[in-house]
Structure formats: C-alpha cells, structure tokens
Amino acid sequence: VEQCCQLVKANSIQGCKMAAVDVVYTPYPNLKKTGDMVAGQVGFHKSRKVIKVNIEKNNEIWKKLEKTREEREVDLQAEREERDKEERAEERKRAAVVRELEKRRIEEERKEKQ
C-alpha cells in the first residue's frame, strides 16, 4: 500500500511538488459517481470504508519503483476476443458433458424398462 501511495503522489501534478500529501483510497464498490459531478470528482457511499493515509516524499521507494517500471503495448480488443473464445470453448465442453450424461441416463432408463 505504501508503494501504491508513493506512485499516486509522484504521478499527481500537485502531489509531486509537495513534501507530504493525504492519499484517500476505498474499495471500488464504495465509490459514488453521479451525473452532476465534475470530471474527476467522486463521492463515497459509506465514509467509514474510506482510508486516508498521509504520505511523505520517499525517493528511495520511488527510485525502486522506477527501476522496475515496465511499459508495454496492450491490445484490449484482441485480449477480449481471446478470452471470449476460451469461454465459448469451455461452455461447449460443459454442454457436451451434460449431453453425454443425459444420454447415459436415458439409456439406463430404457434398460430398466426392458
């Protein structure tokens, strides 16, 4: 959490100029966004779930994070198509298993009737 807060501070236009800032974070479902809010403004459903941390400038942590930075091009559409393809394949497998089990059950019922 400390490293994430340092990243937030360093990537903030105002925060990187200040010696210490308060970083506020909360679970995603607690975020409240309404249509009348300004861009970038958010509210919170439950204030007790909001966590506020005071972060002071720590160049040591920031330098470690900069050394491990990895930038890569991401093709979101291709990744989504690949995931959908895998999900469809899994669904077909599950459907085949269900059909096979149903087939066996029907055969067993026919044998019992005879």
Short mmCIF file of N, CA and C in Angstrom, two decimals, residues 19-85:
data_model
loop_
_atom_site.label_atom_id
_atom_site.label_comp_id
_atom_site.label_asym_id
_atom_site.label_seq_id
_atom_site.Cartn_x
_atom_site.Cartn_y
_atom_site.Cartn_z
N ALA A 19 5.77 18.15 -0.14
CA ALA A 19 6.56 17.25 0.70
C ALA A 19 5.71 16.11 1.24
N ALA A 20 4.45 16.40 1.57
CA ALA A 20 3.56 15.38 2.13
C ALA A 20 2.14 15.63 1.62
N VAL A 21 1.44 14.55 1.34
CA VAL A 21 0.05 14.66 0.88
C VAL A 21 -0.78 13.57 1.55
N ASP A 22 -2.09 13.77 1.57
CA ASP A 22 -3.01 12.75 2.05
C ASP A 22 -3.56 12.00 0.85
N VAL A 23 -3.40 10.67 0.86
CA VAL A 23 -3.93 9.83 -0.20
C VAL A 23 -5.15 9.12 0.36
N VAL A 24 -6.25 9.21 -0.35
CA VAL A 24 -7.50 8.61 0.08
C VAL A 24 -7.80 7.44 -0.84
N TYR A 25 -8.10 6.26 -0.25
CA TYR A 25 -8.49 5.13 -1.07
C TYR A 25 -9.62 4.36 -0.41
N THR A 26 -10.36 3.63 -1.23
CA THR A 26 -11.53 2.89 -0.77
C THR A 26 -11.79 1.75 -1.75
N PRO A 27 -12.51 0.71 -1.35
CA PRO A 27 -12.88 -0.35 -2.30
C PRO A 27 -13.75 0.22 -3.42
N TYR A 28 -13.62 -0.32 -4.61
CA TYR A 28 -14.35 0.20 -5.77
C TYR A 28 -15.86 0.30 -5.56
N PRO A 29 -16.52 -0.71 -4.98
CA PRO A 29 -17.98 -0.60 -4.82
C PRO A 29 -18.41 0.56 -3.93
N ASN A 30 -17.51 1.11 -3.15
CA ASN A 30 -17.84 2.22 -2.28
C ASN A 30 -17.81 3.56 -3.01
N LEU A 31 -17.28 3.60 -4.24
CA LEU A 31 -17.24 4.85 -5.00
C LEU A 31 -18.63 5.23 -5.46
N LYS A 32 -18.92 6.51 -5.38
CA LYS A 32 -20.24 7.02 -5.78
C LYS A 32 -20.03 8.12 -6.81
N LYS A 33 -20.56 7.91 -7.99
CA LYS A 33 -20.41 8.88 -9.08
C LYS A 33 -21.79 9.19 -9.62
N THR A 34 -22.15 10.46 -9.60
CA THR A 34 -23.44 10.87 -10.14
C THR A 34 -23.21 11.76 -11.35
N GLY A 35 -24.23 11.95 -12.15
CA GLY A 35 -24.13 12.71 -13.38
C GLY A 35 -23.82 14.18 -13.20
N ASP A 36 -24.17 14.74 -12.06
CA ASP A 36 -23.94 16.17 -11.86
C ASP A 36 -22.55 16.49 -11.32
N MET A 37 -21.71 15.47 -11.12
CA MET A 37 -20.36 15.69 -10.60
C MET A 37 -19.42 16.12 -11.72
N VAL A 38 -18.43 16.91 -11.36
CA VAL A 38 -17.41 17.38 -12.29
C VAL A 38 -16.51 16.20 -12.66
N ALA A 39 -15.90 16.24 -13.82
CA ALA A 39 -14.99 15.17 -14.24
C ALA A 39 -13.88 15.01 -13.21
N GLY A 40 -13.63 13.79 -12.80
CA GLY A 40 -12.60 13.50 -11.81
C GLY A 40 -13.08 13.55 -10.38
N GLN A 41 -14.28 14.03 -10.15
CA GLN A 41 -14.82 14.11 -8.80
C GLN A 41 -15.60 12.84 -8.48
N VAL A 42 -15.41 12.31 -7.29
CA VAL A 42 -16.15 11.13 -6.84
C VAL A 42 -16.61 11.35 -5.41
N GLY A 43 -17.59 10.58 -5.01
CA GLY A 43 -18.07 10.58 -3.64
C GLY A 43 -17.98 9.16 -3.11
N PHE A 44 -18.42 8.98 -1.88
CA PHE A 44 -18.36 7.66 -1.26
C PHE A 44 -19.71 7.32 -0.67
N HIS A 45 -20.10 6.06 -0.80
CA HIS A 45 -21.37 5.61 -0.22
C HIS A 45 -21.26 5.55 1.31
N LYS A 46 -20.20 4.92 1.80
CA LYS A 46 -20.01 4.77 3.25
C LYS A 46 -18.67 5.37 3.63
N SER A 47 -18.70 6.41 4.43
CA SER A 47 -17.46 7.11 4.77
C SER A 47 -16.55 6.28 5.68
N ARG A 48 -17.09 5.31 6.38
CA ARG A 48 -16.23 4.52 7.27
C ARG A 48 -15.34 3.55 6.49
N LYS A 49 -15.67 3.30 5.22
CA LYS A 49 -14.83 2.43 4.39
C LYS A 49 -13.70 3.20 3.71
N VAL A 50 -13.67 4.49 3.86
CA VAL A 50 -12.65 5.33 3.24
C VAL A 50 -11.40 5.33 4.13
N ILE A 51 -10.25 5.11 3.51
CA ILE A 51 -8.99 5.08 4.25
C ILE A 51 -8.15 6.26 3.78
N LYS A 52 -7.65 7.02 4.73
CA LYS A 52 -6.84 8.21 4.42
C LYS A 52 -5.44 8.00 4.99
N VAL A 53 -4.43 8.14 4.13
CA VAL A 53 -3.05 7.91 4.53
C VAL A 53 -2.22 9.15 4.21
N ASN A 54 -1.42 9.59 5.17
CA ASN A 54 -0.53 10.71 4.93
C ASN A 54 0.79 10.16 4.40
N ILE A 55 1.17 10.60 3.20
CA ILE A 55 2.38 10.09 2.55
C ILE A 55 3.39 11.22 2.42
N GLU A 56 4.59 10.96 2.92
CA GLU A 56 5.68 11.91 2.76
C GLU A 56 6.57 11.46 1.63
N LYS A 57 7.25 12.38 1.03
CA LYS A 57 8.11 12.08 -0.11
C LYS A 57 9.19 11.09 0.31
N ASN A 58 9.31 9.99 -0.43
CA ASN A 58 10.30 8.97 -0.14
C ASN A 58 10.97 8.59 -1.46
N ASN A 59 12.09 9.22 -1.73
CA ASN A 59 12.78 9.00 -3.00
C ASN A 59 13.31 7.58 -3.15
N GLU A 60 13.61 6.92 -2.03
CA GLU A 60 14.13 5.56 -2.09
C GLU A 60 13.09 4.61 -2.70
N ILE A 61 11.88 4.68 -2.21
CA ILE A 61 10.80 3.84 -2.74
C ILE A 61 10.53 4.21 -4.19
N TRP A 62 10.50 5.49 -4.48
CA TRP A 62 10.21 5.95 -5.84
C TRP A 62 11.26 5.45 -6.83
N LYS A 63 12.54 5.48 -6.44
CA LYS A 63 13.61 5.02 -7.33
C LYS A 63 13.49 3.52 -7.58
N LYS A 64 13.15 2.74 -6.54
CA LYS A 64 12.95 1.29 -6.72
C LYS A 64 11.82 1.03 -7.72
N LEU A 65 10.74 1.77 -7.58
CA LEU A 65 9.60 1.59 -8.47
C LEU A 65 9.95 1.98 -9.91
N GLU A 66 10.72 3.04 -10.07
CA GLU A 66 11.12 3.46 -11.41
C GLU A 66 12.01 2.43 -12.09
N LYS A 67 12.86 1.75 -11.32
CA LYS A 67 13.73 0.72 -11.89
C LYS A 67 12.94 -0.48 -12.39
N THR A 68 11.83 -0.77 -11.74
CA THR A 68 11.04 -1.95 -12.12
C THR A 68 9.91 -1.60 -13.09
N ARG A 69 9.84 -0.35 -13.53
CA ARG A 69 8.78 0.07 -14.46
C ARG A 69 8.86 -0.75 -15.74
N GLU A 70 7.69 -1.17 -16.17
CA GLU A 70 7.59 -1.95 -17.40
C GLU A 70 6.42 -1.39 -18.21
N GLU A 71 6.72 -0.91 -19.40
CA GLU A 71 5.67 -0.38 -20.26
C GLU A 71 5.51 -1.31 -21.44
N ARG A 72 4.27 -1.61 -21.77
CA ARG A 72 4.02 -2.49 -22.90
C ARG A 72 2.74 -2.06 -23.61
N GLU A 73 2.70 -2.37 -24.88
CA GLU A 73 1.52 -2.07 -25.67
C GLU A 73 0.46 -3.14 -25.38
N VAL A 74 -0.76 -2.72 -25.18
CA VAL A 74 -1.83 -3.65 -24.87
C VAL A 74 -2.91 -3.52 -25.93
N ASP A 75 -3.27 -4.65 -26.53
CA ASP A 75 -4.36 -4.68 -27.49
C ASP A 75 -5.58 -5.25 -26.77
N LEU A 76 -6.37 -4.37 -26.21
CA LEU A 76 -7.50 -4.79 -25.39
C LEU A 76 -8.52 -5.58 -26.20
N GLN A 77 -8.75 -5.19 -27.43
CA GLN A 77 -9.74 -5.89 -28.25
C GLN A 77 -9.28 -7.32 -28.50
N ALA A 78 -8.01 -7.54 -28.82
CA ALA A 78 -7.51 -8.89 -29.06
C ALA A 78 -7.58 -9.73 -27.79
N GLU A 79 -7.24 -9.12 -26.66
CA GLU A 79 -7.31 -9.86 -25.40
C GLU A 79 -8.75 -10.24 -25.08
N ARG A 80 -9.68 -9.35 -25.33
CA ARG A 80 -11.09 -9.63 -25.08
C ARG A 80 -11.59 -10.76 -25.98
N GLU A 81 -11.22 -10.71 -27.27
CA GLU A 81 -11.62 -11.76 -28.20
C GLU A 81 -11.05 -13.11 -27.78
N GLU A 82 -9.79 -13.13 -27.35
CA GLU A 82 -9.16 -14.38 -26.90
C GLU A 82 -9.88 -14.94 -25.67
N ARG A 83 -10.19 -14.07 -24.72
CA ARG A 83 -10.90 -14.51 -23.52
C ARG A 83 -12.29 -15.05 -23.87
N ASP A 84 -13.00 -14.34 -24.75
CA ASP A 84 -14.33 -14.80 -25.16
C ASP A 84 -14.24 -16.15 -25.87
N LYS A 85 -13.22 -16.32 -26.70
CA LYS A 85 -13.03 -17.59 -27.41
C LYS A 85 -12.82 -18.74 -26.42
#
